[in-house]
């Protein structure tokens, strides 16, 4: 396997055992002004600690990943997602109470 392949760089064995729950959403949005397909992937990952699980992996990939040749990054966002609420609890209570 190529040492700069996406799957190798993303594998836990190359990232101190780090794992993440991923949910990709493919999209196709017609053609752009050059007649090229306007398509891609919304990459979504669920992690407990972005500084430990996401940022180091993304930083390495942006420098080394062979897949980058075929990608154009258009935006990103980070959301805090509170856990489910137990009986008599409100959503986010563990974070804000
Ligand atoms: C948007 C462009 C991306 C494409 C097209 C893409 C594509 C793929 C494909 C085809 C695989 C192998 C099949 C699978 O496990 O689903 C994979 C695995 C993986 N990708 Fe991506 N990916 C993208 C972005 C990212 C980003 C931004 C990250 C995180 C920084 C990431 C992290 C991972 C991880 C952790 C694996 C599993 C590695 C393993 O456990 O072996 N990917 N990706």
PDB file of N, CA and C and ligand atoms in Angstrom:
ATOM      1  N   UNK A   1       0.859  -1.198   0.000  1.00  0.00           N
ATOM      2  CA  UNK A   1       0.000   0.000   0.000  1.00  0.00           C
ATOM      3  C   UNK A   1       0.897   1.252   0.000  1.00  0.00           C
ATOM      4  N   UNK A   2       0.533   2.227  -0.804  1.00  0.00           N
ATOM      5  CA  UNK A   2       1.331   3.464  -0.854  1.00  0.00           C
ATOM      6  C   UNK A   2       1.382   4.108   0.528  1.00  0.00           C
ATOM      7  N   UNK A   3       2.559   4.594   0.917  1.00  0.00           N
ATOM      8  CA  UNK A   3       2.691   5.173   2.257  1.00  0.00           C
ATOM      9  C   UNK A   3       1.897   6.465   2.406  1.00  0.00           C
ATOM     10  N   UNK A   4       1.545   7.104   1.281  1.00  0.00           N
ATOM     11  CA  UNK A   4       0.742   8.337   1.372  1.00  0.00           C
ATOM     12  C   UNK A   4      -0.738   8.084   1.062  1.00  0.00           C
ATOM     13  N   UNK A   5      -1.145   6.797   1.087  1.00  0.00           N
ATOM     14  CA  UNK A   5      -2.557   6.535   0.777  1.00  0.00           C
ATOM     15  C   UNK A   5      -3.445   7.003   1.929  1.00  0.00           C
ATOM     16  N   UNK A   6      -4.626   7.471   1.587  1.00  0.00           N
ATOM     17  CA  UNK A   6      -5.569   7.995   2.577  1.00  0.00           C
ATOM     18  C   UNK A   6      -5.874   6.961   3.662  1.00  0.00           C
ATOM     19  N   UNK A   7      -6.192   5.748   3.231  1.00  0.00           N
ATOM     20  CA  UNK A   7      -6.615   4.732   4.195  1.00  0.00           C
ATOM     21  C   UNK A   7      -5.463   4.354   5.129  1.00  0.00           C
ATOM     22  N   UNK A   8      -4.247   4.355   4.609  1.00  0.00           N
ATOM     23  CA  UNK A   8      -3.104   4.064   5.492  1.00  0.00           C
ATOM     24  C   UNK A   8      -2.918   5.197   6.506  1.00  0.00           C
ATOM     25  N   UNK A   9      -2.932   6.436   6.033  1.00  0.00           N
ATOM     26  CA  UNK A   9      -2.709   7.571   6.935  1.00  0.00           C
ATOM     27  C   UNK A   9      -3.818   7.704   7.976  1.00  0.00           C
ATOM     28  N   UNK A  10      -5.016   7.247   7.621  1.00  0.00           N
ATOM     29  CA  UNK A  10      -6.163   7.393   8.527  1.00  0.00           C
ATOM     30  C   UNK A  10      -6.287   6.217   9.496  1.00  0.00           C
ATOM     31  N   UNK A  11      -5.522   5.146   9.248  1.00  0.00           N
ATOM     32  CA  UNK A  11      -5.686   3.935  10.063  1.00  0.00           C
ATOM     33  C   UNK A  11      -5.204   4.163  11.500  1.00  0.00           C
ATOM     34  N   UNK A  12      -5.925   3.562  12.482  1.00  0.00           N
ATOM     35  CA  UNK A  12      -5.527   3.740  13.886  1.00  0.00           C
ATOM     36  C   UNK A  12      -4.058   3.417  14.148  1.00  0.00           C
ATOM     37  N   UNK A  13      -3.497   2.460  13.403  1.00  0.00           N
ATOM     38  CA  UNK A  13      -2.098   2.075  13.634  1.00  0.00           C
ATOM     39  C   UNK A  13      -1.126   3.224  13.340  1.00  0.00           C
ATOM     40  N   UNK A  14      -1.584   4.206  12.570  1.00  0.00           N
ATOM     41  CA  UNK A  14      -0.729   5.352  12.231  1.00  0.00           C
ATOM     42  C   UNK A  14      -1.094   6.579  13.059  1.00  0.00           C
ATOM     43  N   UNK A  15      -2.078   6.429  13.977  1.00  0.00           N
ATOM     44  CA  UNK A  15      -2.611   7.590  14.711  1.00  0.00           C
ATOM     45  C   UNK A  15      -2.758   7.324  16.200  1.00  0.00           C
ATOM     46  N   UNK A  16      -1.768   6.677  16.790  1.00  0.00           N
ATOM     47  CA  UNK A  16      -1.804   6.375  18.233  1.00  0.00           C
ATOM     48  C   UNK A  16      -3.097   5.685  18.645  1.00  0.00           C
ATOM     49  N   UNK A  17      -3.634   4.841  17.761  1.00  0.00           N
ATOM     50  CA  UNK A  17      -4.842   4.082  18.100  1.00  0.00           C
ATOM     51  C   UNK A  17      -6.126   4.869  17.994  1.00  0.00           C
ATOM     52  N   UNK A  18      -6.026   6.125  17.548  1.00  0.00           N
ATOM     53  CA  UNK A  18      -7.219   6.984  17.475  1.00  0.00           C
ATOM     54  C   UNK A  18      -8.240   6.426  16.473  1.00  0.00           C
ATOM     55  N   UNK A  19      -9.520   6.454  16.884  1.00  0.00           N
ATOM     56  CA  UNK A  19     -10.613   6.059  16.001  1.00  0.00           C
ATOM     57  C   UNK A  19     -11.674   7.148  16.014  1.00  0.00           C
ATOM     58  N   UNK A  20     -12.523   7.156  14.994  1.00  0.00           N
ATOM     59  CA  UNK A  20     -13.639   8.099  14.995  1.00  0.00           C
ATOM     60  C   UNK A  20     -14.822   7.450  14.289  1.00  0.00           C
ATOM     61  N   UNK A  21     -16.026   7.877  14.690  1.00  0.00           N
ATOM     62  CA  UNK A  21     -17.235   7.374  14.033  1.00  0.00           C
ATOM     63  C   UNK A  21     -17.510   8.278  12.838  1.00  0.00           C
ATOM     64  N   UNK A  22     -17.460   7.714  11.629  1.00  0.00           N
ATOM     65  CA  UNK A  22     -17.621   8.530  10.427  1.00  0.00           C
ATOM     66  C   UNK A  22     -18.961   8.266   9.768  1.00  0.00           C
ATOM     67  N   UNK A  23     -19.500   9.329   9.138  1.00  0.00           N
ATOM     68  CA  UNK A  23     -20.757   9.188   8.393  1.00  0.00           C
ATOM     69  C   UNK A  23     -20.630  10.109   7.195  1.00  0.00           C
ATOM     70  N   UNK A  24     -20.306   9.552   6.034  1.00  0.00           N
ATOM     71  CA  UNK A  24     -20.128  10.370   4.845  1.00  0.00           C
ATOM     72  C   UNK A  24     -21.430  10.522   4.068  1.00  0.00           C
ATOM     73  N   UNK A  25     -21.639  11.702   3.499  1.00  0.00           N
ATOM     74  CA  UNK A  25     -22.820  11.935   2.652  1.00  0.00           C
ATOM     75  C   UNK A  25     -22.343  12.392   1.279  1.00  0.00           C
ATOM     76  N   UNK A  26     -22.488  11.536   0.267  1.00  0.00           N
ATOM     77  CA  UNK A  26     -22.152  11.933  -1.094  1.00  0.00           C
ATOM     78  C   UNK A  26     -23.171  12.941  -1.595  1.00  0.00           C
ATOM     79  N   UNK A  27     -22.707  13.903  -2.398  1.00  0.00           N
ATOM     80  CA  UNK A  27     -23.671  14.808  -3.035  1.00  0.00           C
ATOM     81  C   UNK A  27     -23.293  15.029  -4.500  1.00  0.00           C
ATOM     82  N   UNK A  28     -24.291  15.284  -5.319  1.00  0.00           N
ATOM     83  CA  UNK A  28     -24.094  15.672  -6.710  1.00  0.00           C
ATOM     84  C   UNK A  28     -25.019  16.857  -6.948  1.00  0.00           C
ATOM     85  N   UNK A  29     -24.444  17.973  -7.403  1.00  0.00           N
ATOM     86  CA  UNK A  29     -25.217  19.209  -7.507  1.00  0.00           C
ATOM     87  C   UNK A  29     -25.136  19.772  -8.928  1.00  0.00           C
ATOM     88  N   UNK A  30     -25.312  18.897  -9.933  1.00  0.00           N
ATOM     89  CA  UNK A  30     -25.274  19.354 -11.330  1.00  0.00           C
ATOM     90  C   UNK A  30     -23.844  19.624 -11.789  1.00  0.00           C
ATOM     91  N   UNK A  31     -23.721  20.540 -12.759  1.00  0.00           N
ATOM     92  CA  UNK A  31     -22.409  20.866 -13.320  1.00  0.00           C
ATOM     93  C   UNK A  31     -22.009  22.277 -12.928  1.00  0.00           C
ATOM     94  N   UNK A  32     -20.699  22.528 -12.864  1.00  0.00           N
ATOM     95  CA  UNK A  32     -20.255  23.896 -12.596  1.00  0.00           C
ATOM     96  C   UNK A  32     -20.128  24.671 -13.911  1.00  0.00           C
ATOM     97  N   UNK A  33     -19.601  25.914 -13.843  1.00  0.00           N
ATOM     98  CA  UNK A  33     -19.567  26.772 -15.034  1.00  0.00           C
ATOM     99  C   UNK A  33     -18.640  26.225 -16.132  1.00  0.00           C
ATOM    100  N   UNK A  34     -17.766  25.294 -15.785  1.00  0.00           N
ATOM    101  CA  UNK A  34     -16.877  24.672 -16.787  1.00  0.00           C
ATOM    102  C   UNK A  34     -17.462  23.366 -17.318  1.00  0.00           C
ATOM    103  N   UNK A  35     -18.651  23.042 -16.881  1.00  0.00           N
ATOM    104  CA  UNK A  35     -19.285  21.810 -17.327  1.00  0.00           C
ATOM    105  C   UNK A  35     -18.805  20.586 -16.571  1.00  0.00           C
ATOM    106  N   UNK A  36     -18.027  20.832 -15.527  1.00  0.00           N
ATOM    107  CA  UNK A  36     -17.539  19.698 -14.735  1.00  0.00           C
ATOM    108  C   UNK A  36     -18.548  19.369 -13.651  1.00  0.00           C
ATOM    109  N   UNK A  37     -18.593  18.098 -13.327  1.00  0.00           N
ATOM    110  CA  UNK A  37     -19.531  17.638 -12.311  1.00  0.00           C
ATOM    111  C   UNK A  37     -19.248  18.312 -10.971  1.00  0.00           C
ATOM    112  N   UNK A  38     -20.275  18.907 -10.385  1.00  0.00           N
ATOM    113  CA  UNK A  38     -20.137  19.521  -9.069  1.00  0.00           C
ATOM    114  C   UNK A  38     -20.580  18.478  -8.052  1.00  0.00           C
ATOM    115  N   UNK A  39     -19.635  17.707  -7.595  1.00  0.00           N
ATOM    116  CA  UNK A  39     -19.976  16.587  -6.716  1.00  0.00           C
ATOM    117  C   UNK A  39     -18.908  16.435  -5.644  1.00  0.00           C
ATOM    118  N   UNK A  40     -19.257  15.729  -4.589  1.00  0.00           N
ATOM    119  CA  UNK A  40     -18.263  15.538  -3.538  1.00  0.00           C
ATOM    120  C   UNK A  40     -18.820  14.742  -2.380  1.00  0.00           C
ATOM    121  N   UNK A  41     -18.165  14.940  -1.256  1.00  0.00           N
ATOM    122  CA  UNK A  41     -18.532  14.200  -0.049  1.00  0.00           C
ATOM    123  C   UNK A  41     -18.599  15.154   1.131  1.00  0.00           C
ATOM    124  N   UNK A  42     -19.743  15.147   1.834  1.00  0.00           N
ATOM    125  CA  UNK A  42     -19.790  15.813   3.128  1.00  0.00           C
ATOM    126  C   UNK A  42     -19.224  14.814   4.123  1.00  0.00           C
ATOM    127  N   UNK A  43     -18.071  15.125   4.664  1.00  0.00           N
ATOM    128  CA  UNK A  43     -17.438  14.223   5.622  1.00  0.00           C
ATOM    129  C   UNK A  43     -17.866  14.640   7.023  1.00  0.00           C
ATOM    130  N   UNK A  44     -18.470  13.709   7.751  1.00  0.00           N
ATOM    131  CA  UNK A  44     -18.884  13.986   9.119  1.00  0.00           C
ATOM    132  C   UNK A  44     -18.219  12.974  10.036  1.00  0.00           C
ATOM    133  N   UNK A  45     -17.628  13.442  11.120  1.00  0.00           N
ATOM    134  CA  UNK A  45     -17.010  12.529  12.087  1.00  0.00           C
ATOM    135  C   UNK A  45     -17.462  12.904  13.491  1.00  0.00           C
ATOM    136  N   UNK A  46     -17.752  11.906  14.294  1.00  0.00           N
ATOM    137  CA  UNK A  46     -18.137  12.108  15.693  1.00  0.00           C
ATOM    138  C   UNK A  46     -16.947  11.724  16.566  1.00  0.00           C
ATOM    139  N   UNK A  47     -16.455  12.670  17.359  1.00  0.00           N
ATOM    140  CA  UNK A  47     -15.321  12.404  18.243  1.00  0.00           C
ATOM    141  C   UNK A  47     -15.592  13.015  19.619  1.00  0.00           C
ATOM    142  N   UNK A  48     -14.943  12.464  20.633  1.00  0.00           N
ATOM    143  CA  UNK A  48     -15.085  13.029  21.982  1.00  0.00           C
ATOM    144  C   UNK A  48     -14.184  14.249  22.165  1.00  0.00           C
ATOM    145  N   UNK A  49     -12.998  14.202  21.540  1.00  0.00           N
ATOM    146  CA  UNK A  49     -12.038  15.290  21.728  1.00  0.00           C
ATOM    147  C   UNK A  49     -11.369  15.627  20.390  1.00  0.00           C
ATOM    148  N   UNK A  50     -11.833  16.684  19.701  1.00  0.00           N
ATOM    149  CA  UNK A  50     -11.282  17.028  18.387  1.00  0.00           C
ATOM    150  C   UNK A  50      -9.775  17.249  18.417  1.00  0.00           C
ATOM    151  N   UNK A  51      -9.269  17.800  19.533  1.00  0.00           N
ATOM    152  CA  UNK A  51      -7.828  18.079  19.595  1.00  0.00           C
ATOM    153  C   UNK A  51      -6.989  16.806  19.592  1.00  0.00           C
ATOM    154  N   UNK A  52      -7.576  15.725  20.108  1.00  0.00           N
ATOM    155  CA  UNK A  52      -6.844  14.454  20.173  1.00  0.00           C
ATOM    156  C   UNK A  52      -7.172  13.588  18.962  1.00  0.00           C
ATOM    157  N   UNK A  53      -8.452  13.540  18.584  1.00  0.00           N
ATOM    158  CA  UNK A  53      -8.870  12.580  17.563  1.00  0.00           C
ATOM    159  C   UNK A  53      -8.887  13.156  16.150  1.00  0.00           C
ATOM    160  N   UNK A  54      -9.326  14.380  16.000  1.00  0.00           N
ATOM    161  CA  UNK A  54      -9.520  14.880  14.633  1.00  0.00           C
ATOM    162  C   UNK A  54      -8.362  15.731  14.101  1.00  0.00           C
ATOM    163  N   UNK A  55      -7.979  16.752  14.852  1.00  0.00           N
ATOM    164  CA  UNK A  55      -7.035  17.758  14.329  1.00  0.00           C
ATOM    165  C   UNK A  55      -5.676  17.162  13.936  1.00  0.00           C
ATOM    166  N   UNK A  56      -5.071  16.286  14.766  1.00  0.00           N
ATOM    167  CA  UNK A  56      -3.772  15.729  14.337  1.00  0.00           C
ATOM    168  C   UNK A  56      -3.884  14.920  13.044  1.00  0.00           C
ATOM    169  N   UNK A  57      -4.973  14.153  12.898  1.00  0.00           N
ATOM    170  CA  UNK A  57      -5.150  13.343  11.692  1.00  0.00           C
ATOM    171  C   UNK A  57      -5.343  14.251  10.470  1.00  0.00           C
ATOM    172  N   UNK A  58      -6.203  15.245  10.616  1.00  0.00           N
ATOM    173  CA  UNK A  58      -6.472  16.159   9.504  1.00  0.00           C
ATOM    174  C   UNK A  58      -5.210  16.923   9.111  1.00  0.00           C
ATOM    175  N   UNK A  59      -4.418  17.310  10.089  1.00  0.00           N
ATOM    176  CA  UNK A  59      -3.186  18.065   9.825  1.00  0.00           C
ATOM    177  C   UNK A  59      -2.208  17.216   9.018  1.00  0.00           C
ATOM    178  N   UNK A  60      -2.053  15.962   9.408  1.00  0.00           N
ATOM    179  CA  UNK A  60      -1.137  15.074   8.673  1.00  0.00           C
ATOM    180  C   UNK A  60      -1.650  14.834   7.259  1.00  0.00           C
ATOM    181  N   UNK A  61      -2.972  14.604   7.153  1.00  0.00           N
ATOM    182  CA  UNK A  61      -3.535  14.334   5.828  1.00  0.00           C
ATOM    183  C   UNK A  61      -3.375  15.523   4.904  1.00  0.00           C
ATOM    184  N   UNK A  62      -3.575  16.718   5.408  1.00  0.00           N
ATOM    185  CA  UNK A  62      -3.512  17.885   4.523  1.00  0.00           C
ATOM    186  C   UNK A  62      -2.102  18.052   3.957  1.00  0.00           C
ATOM    187  N   UNK A  63      -1.093  17.506   4.641  1.00  0.00           N
ATOM    188  CA  UNK A  63       0.280  17.612   4.157  1.00  0.00           C
ATOM    189  C   UNK A  63       0.693  16.408   3.309  1.00  0.00           C
ATOM    190  N   UNK A  64       0.136  15.218   3.593  1.00  0.00           N
ATOM    191  CA  UNK A  64       0.689  14.002   2.993  1.00  0.00           C
ATOM    192  C   UNK A  64      -0.281  13.185   2.140  1.00  0.00           C
ATOM    193  N   UNK A  65      -1.578  13.334   2.368  1.00  0.00           N
ATOM    194  CA  UNK A  65      -2.556  12.421   1.769  1.00  0.00           C
ATOM    195  C   UNK A  65      -2.593  12.530   0.229  1.00  0.00           C
ATOM    196  N   UNK A  66      -2.351  11.409  -0.465  1.00  0.00           N
ATOM    197  CA  UNK A  66      -2.406  11.390  -1.923  1.00  0.00           C
ATOM    198  C   UNK A  66      -3.781  11.756  -2.460  1.00  0.00           C
ATOM    199  N   UNK A  67      -4.817  11.529  -1.637  1.00  0.00           N
ATOM    200  CA  UNK A  67      -6.193  11.848  -2.046  1.00  0.00           C
ATOM    201  C   UNK A  67      -6.388  13.349  -2.260  1.00  0.00           C
ATOM    202  N   UNK A  68      -5.554  14.163  -1.597  1.00  0.00           N
ATOM    203  CA  UNK A  68      -5.703  15.621  -1.668  1.00  0.00           C
ATOM    204  C   UNK A  68      -5.628  16.145  -3.106  1.00  0.00           C
ATOM    205  N   UNK A  69      -4.924  15.410  -3.961  1.00  0.00           N
ATOM    206  CA  UNK A  69      -4.807  15.816  -5.357  1.00  0.00           C
ATOM    207  C   UNK A  69      -6.177  15.900  -6.033  1.00  0.00           C
ATOM    208  N   UNK A  70      -7.124  15.142  -5.515  1.00  0.00           N
ATOM    209  CA  UNK A  70      -8.452  15.054  -6.153  1.00  0.00           C
ATOM    210  C   UNK A  70      -9.525  15.797  -5.363  1.00  0.00           C
ATOM    211  N   UNK A  71      -9.127  16.500  -4.313  1.00  0.00           N
ATOM    212  CA  UNK A  71     -10.105  17.149  -3.439  1.00  0.00           C
ATOM    213  C   UNK A  71      -9.955  18.660  -3.461  1.00  0.00           C
ATOM    214  N   UNK A  72     -11.072  19.324  -3.210  1.00  0.00           N
ATOM    215  CA  UNK A  72     -11.032  20.761  -2.945  1.00  0.00           C
ATOM    216  C   UNK A  72     -11.836  20.994  -1.682  1.00  0.00           C
ATOM    217  N   UNK A  73     -11.183  21.492  -0.661  1.00  0.00           N
ATOM    218  CA  UNK A  73     -11.865  21.745   0.600  1.00  0.00           C
ATOM    219  C   UNK A  73     -12.700  23.008   0.475  1.00  0.00           C
ATOM    220  N   UNK A  74     -13.973  22.955   0.826  1.00  0.00           N
ATOM    221  CA  UNK A  74     -14.827  24.136   0.663  1.00  0.00           C
ATOM    222  C   UNK A  74     -15.364  24.685   1.986  1.00  0.00           C
ATOM    223  N   UNK A  75     -15.251  23.957   3.073  1.00  0.00           N
ATOM    224  CA  UNK A  75     -15.733  24.509   4.331  1.00  0.00           C
ATOM    225  C   UNK A  75     -15.711  23.477   5.424  1.00  0.00           C
ATOM    226  N   UNK A  76     -15.770  23.960   6.666  1.00  0.00           N
ATOM    227  CA  UNK A  76     -15.813  23.013   7.782  1.00  0.00           C
ATOM    228  C   UNK A  76     -16.475  23.670   8.987  1.00  0.00           C
ATOM    229  N   UNK A  77     -16.903  22.855   9.904  1.00  0.00           N
ATOM    230  CA  UNK A  77     -17.554  23.371  11.106  1.00  0.00           C
ATOM    231  C   UNK A  77     -17.382  22.355  12.230  1.00  0.00           C
ATOM    232  N   UNK A  78     -17.425  22.864  13.449  1.00  0.00           N
ATOM    233  CA  UNK A  78     -17.305  22.006  14.628  1.00  0.00           C
ATOM    234  C   UNK A  78     -18.525  22.258  15.512  1.00  0.00           C
ATOM    235  N   UNK A  79     -19.214  21.211  15.907  1.00  0.00           N
ATOM    236  CA  UNK A  79     -20.418  21.343  16.726  1.00  0.00           C
ATOM    237  C   UNK A  79     -20.248  20.561  18.021  1.00  0.00           C
ATOM    238  N   UNK A  80     -20.740  21.105  19.116  1.00  0.00           N
ATOM    239  CA  UNK A  80     -20.807  20.363  20.374  1.00  0.00           C
ATOM    240  C   UNK A  80     -22.158  19.651  20.398  1.00  0.00           C
ATOM    241  N   UNK A  81     -22.139  18.343  20.560  1.00  0.00           N
ATOM    242  CA  UNK A  81     -23.380  17.561  20.574  1.00  0.00           C
ATOM    243  C   UNK A  81     -23.536  16.957  21.965  1.00  0.00           C
ATOM    244  N   UNK A  82     -24.500  17.452  22.752  1.00  0.00           N
ATOM    245  CA  UNK A  82     -24.654  16.907  24.105  1.00  0.00           C
ATOM    246  C   UNK A  82     -25.214  15.488  24.070  1.00  0.00           C
ATOM    247  N   UNK A  83     -24.929  14.706  25.099  1.00  0.00           N
ATOM    248  CA  UNK A  83     -25.478  13.341  25.150  1.00  0.00           C
ATOM    249  C   UNK A  83     -26.984  13.371  25.375  1.00  0.00           C
ATOM    250  N   UNK A  84     -27.637  12.247  25.216  1.00  0.00           N
ATOM    251  CA  UNK A  84     -29.073  12.159  25.442  1.00  0.00           C
ATOM    252  C   UNK A  84     -29.418  12.500  26.886  1.00  0.00           C
ATOM    253  N   UNK A  85     -30.624  13.012  27.104  1.00  0.00           N
ATOM    254  CA  UNK A  85     -31.038  13.392  28.452  1.00  0.00           C
ATOM    255  C   UNK A  85     -31.697  12.195  29.144  1.00  0.00           C
ATOM    256  N   UNK A  86     -31.328  11.968  30.395  1.00  0.00           N
ATOM    257  CA  UNK A  86     -31.957  10.911  31.188  1.00  0.00           C
ATOM    258  C   UNK A  86     -33.285  11.431  31.745  1.00  0.00           C
ATOM    259  N   UNK A  87     -34.052  10.573  32.390  1.00  0.00           N
ATOM    260  CA  UNK A  87     -35.321  10.961  33.024  1.00  0.00           C
ATOM    261  C   UNK A  87     -35.096  12.168  33.942  1.00  0.00           C
ATOM    262  N   UNK A  88     -35.950  13.211  33.830  1.00  0.00           N
ATOM    263  CA  UNK A  88     -35.879  14.430  34.649  1.00  0.00           C
ATOM    264  C   UNK A  88     -34.623  15.280  34.406  1.00  0.00           C
ATOM    265  N   UNK A  89     -33.907  15.017  33.333  1.00  0.00           N
ATOM    266  CA  UNK A  89     -32.750  15.839  32.986  1.00  0.00           C
ATOM    267  C   UNK A  89     -33.097  16.658  31.763  1.00  0.00           C
ATOM    268  N   UNK A  90     -32.454  17.799  31.562  1.00  0.00           N
ATOM    269  CA  UNK A  90     -32.637  18.526  30.302  1.00  0.00           C
ATOM    270  C   UNK A  90     -31.396  18.337  29.435  1.00  0.00           C
ATOM    271  N   UNK A  91     -31.604  18.547  28.108  1.00  0.00           N
ATOM    272  CA  UNK A  91     -30.524  18.314  27.151  1.00  0.00           C
ATOM    273  C   UNK A  91     -29.371  19.285  27.438  1.00  0.00           C
ATOM    274  N   UNK A  92     -28.178  18.761  27.575  1.00  0.00           N
ATOM    275  CA  UNK A  92     -27.008  19.606  27.819  1.00  0.00           C
ATOM    276  C   UNK A  92     -26.756  19.879  29.284  1.00  0.00           C
ATOM    277  N   UNK A  93     -27.536  19.269  30.168  1.00  0.00           N
ATOM    278  CA  UNK A  93     -27.407  19.552  31.607  1.00  0.00           C
ATOM    279  C   UNK A  93     -25.995  19.261  32.114  1.00  0.00           C
ATOM    280  N   UNK A  94     -25.411  18.162  31.651  1.00  0.00           N
ATOM    281  CA  UNK A  94     -24.063  17.802  32.084  1.00  0.00           C
ATOM    282  C   UNK A  94     -23.030  18.856  31.701  1.00  0.00           C
ATOM    283  N   UNK A  95     -23.294  19.594  30.625  1.00  0.00           N
ATOM    284  CA  UNK A  95     -22.348  20.615  30.175  1.00  0.00           C
ATOM    285  C   UNK A  95     -22.564  21.945  30.881  1.00  0.00           C
ATOM    286  N   UNK A  96     -23.851  22.302  31.129  1.00  0.00           N
ATOM    287  CA  UNK A  96     -24.147  23.680  31.556  1.00  0.00           C
ATOM    288  C   UNK A  96     -24.596  23.824  33.011  1.00  0.00           C
ATOM    289  N   UNK A  97     -24.991  22.746  33.656  1.00  0.00           N
ATOM    290  CA  UNK A  97     -25.522  22.886  35.029  1.00  0.00           C
ATOM    291  C   UNK A  97     -24.394  23.168  36.018  1.00  0.00           C
TER     292      UNK A  97
HETATM  293  C1  LIG B   1     -13.869  14.239   1.748  1.00  0.00           C
HETATM  294  C2  LIG B   1     -12.990  13.440   1.275  1.00  0.00           C
HETATM  295  C3  LIG B   1     -12.771  12.033   1.754  1.00  0.00           C
HETATM  296  C4  LIG B   1     -12.967  10.909   1.021  1.00  0.00           C
HETATM  297  C5  LIG B   1     -13.456  10.803  -0.419  1.00  0.00           C
HETATM  298  C6  LIG B   1     -12.635   9.780   1.874  1.00  0.00           C
HETATM  299  C7  LIG B   1     -12.666   8.447   1.476  1.00  0.00           C
HETATM  300  C8  LIG B   1     -12.372   7.369   2.276  1.00  0.00           C
HETATM  301  C9  LIG B   1     -12.465   5.993   1.873  1.00  0.00           C
HETATM  302  C10 LIG B   1     -12.916   5.510   0.488  1.00  0.00           C
HETATM  303  C11 LIG B   1     -12.107   5.234   2.931  1.00  0.00           C
HETATM  304  C12 LIG B   1     -12.043   3.691   2.973  1.00  0.00           C
HETATM  305  C13 LIG B   1     -13.395   3.077   3.128  1.00  0.00           C
HETATM  306  C14 LIG B   1     -14.018   3.380   4.467  1.00  0.00           C
HETATM  307  O1  LIG B   1     -13.475   2.970   5.510  1.00  0.00           O
HETATM  308  O2  LIG B   1     -15.010   4.115   4.484  1.00  0.00           O
HETATM  309  C15 LIG B   1     -11.808   6.127   4.031  1.00  0.00           C
HETATM  310  C16 LIG B   1     -11.436   5.742   5.289  1.00  0.00           C
HETATM  311  C17 LIG B   1     -11.186   6.582   6.340  1.00  0.00           C
HETATM  312  N1  LIG B   1     -11.145   7.966   6.289  1.00  0.00           N
HETATM  313 FE1  LIG B   1     -11.636   9.107   4.688  1.00  0.00          FE
HETATM  314  N2  LIG B   1     -12.254  10.249   3.104  1.00  0.00           N
HETATM  315  C18 LIG B   1     -12.315  11.615   3.086  1.00  0.00           C
HETATM  316  C19 LIG B   1     -12.008  12.487   4.125  1.00  0.00           C
HETATM  317  C20 LIG B   1     -11.578  12.105   5.374  1.00  0.00           C
HETATM  318  C21 LIG B   1     -11.238  13.015   6.444  1.00  0.00           C
HETATM  319  C22 LIG B   1     -11.306  14.540   6.364  1.00  0.00           C
HETATM  320  C23 LIG B   1     -10.865  12.237   7.502  1.00  0.00           C
HETATM  321  C24 LIG B   1     -10.414  12.655   8.884  1.00  0.00           C
HETATM  322  C25 LIG B   1      -9.542  13.625   9.104  1.00  0.00           C
HETATM  323  C26 LIG B   1     -10.992  10.847   7.110  1.00  0.00           C
HETATM  324  C27 LIG B   1     -10.757   9.751   7.920  1.00  0.00           C
HETATM  325  C28 LIG B   1     -10.886   8.440   7.558  1.00  0.00           C
HETATM  326  C29 LIG B   1     -10.726   7.306   8.477  1.00  0.00           C
HETATM  327  C30 LIG B   1     -10.436   7.410   9.972  1.00  0.00           C
HETATM  328  C31 LIG B   1     -10.891   6.145   7.714  1.00  0.00           C
HETATM  329  C32 LIG B   1     -10.842   4.706   8.227  1.00  0.00           C
HETATM  330  C33 LIG B   1      -9.416   4.210   8.314  1.00  0.00           C
HETATM  331  C34 LIG B   1      -9.381   2.806   8.928  1.00  0.00           C
HETATM  332  O3  LIG B   1      -9.898   2.606  10.033  1.00  0.00           O
HETATM  333  O4  LIG B   1      -8.823   1.922   8.295  1.00  0.00           O
HETATM  334  N3  LIG B   1     -11.416  10.815   5.814  1.00  0.00           N
HETATM  335  N4  LIG B   1     -11.957   7.423   3.604  1.00  0.00           N
END
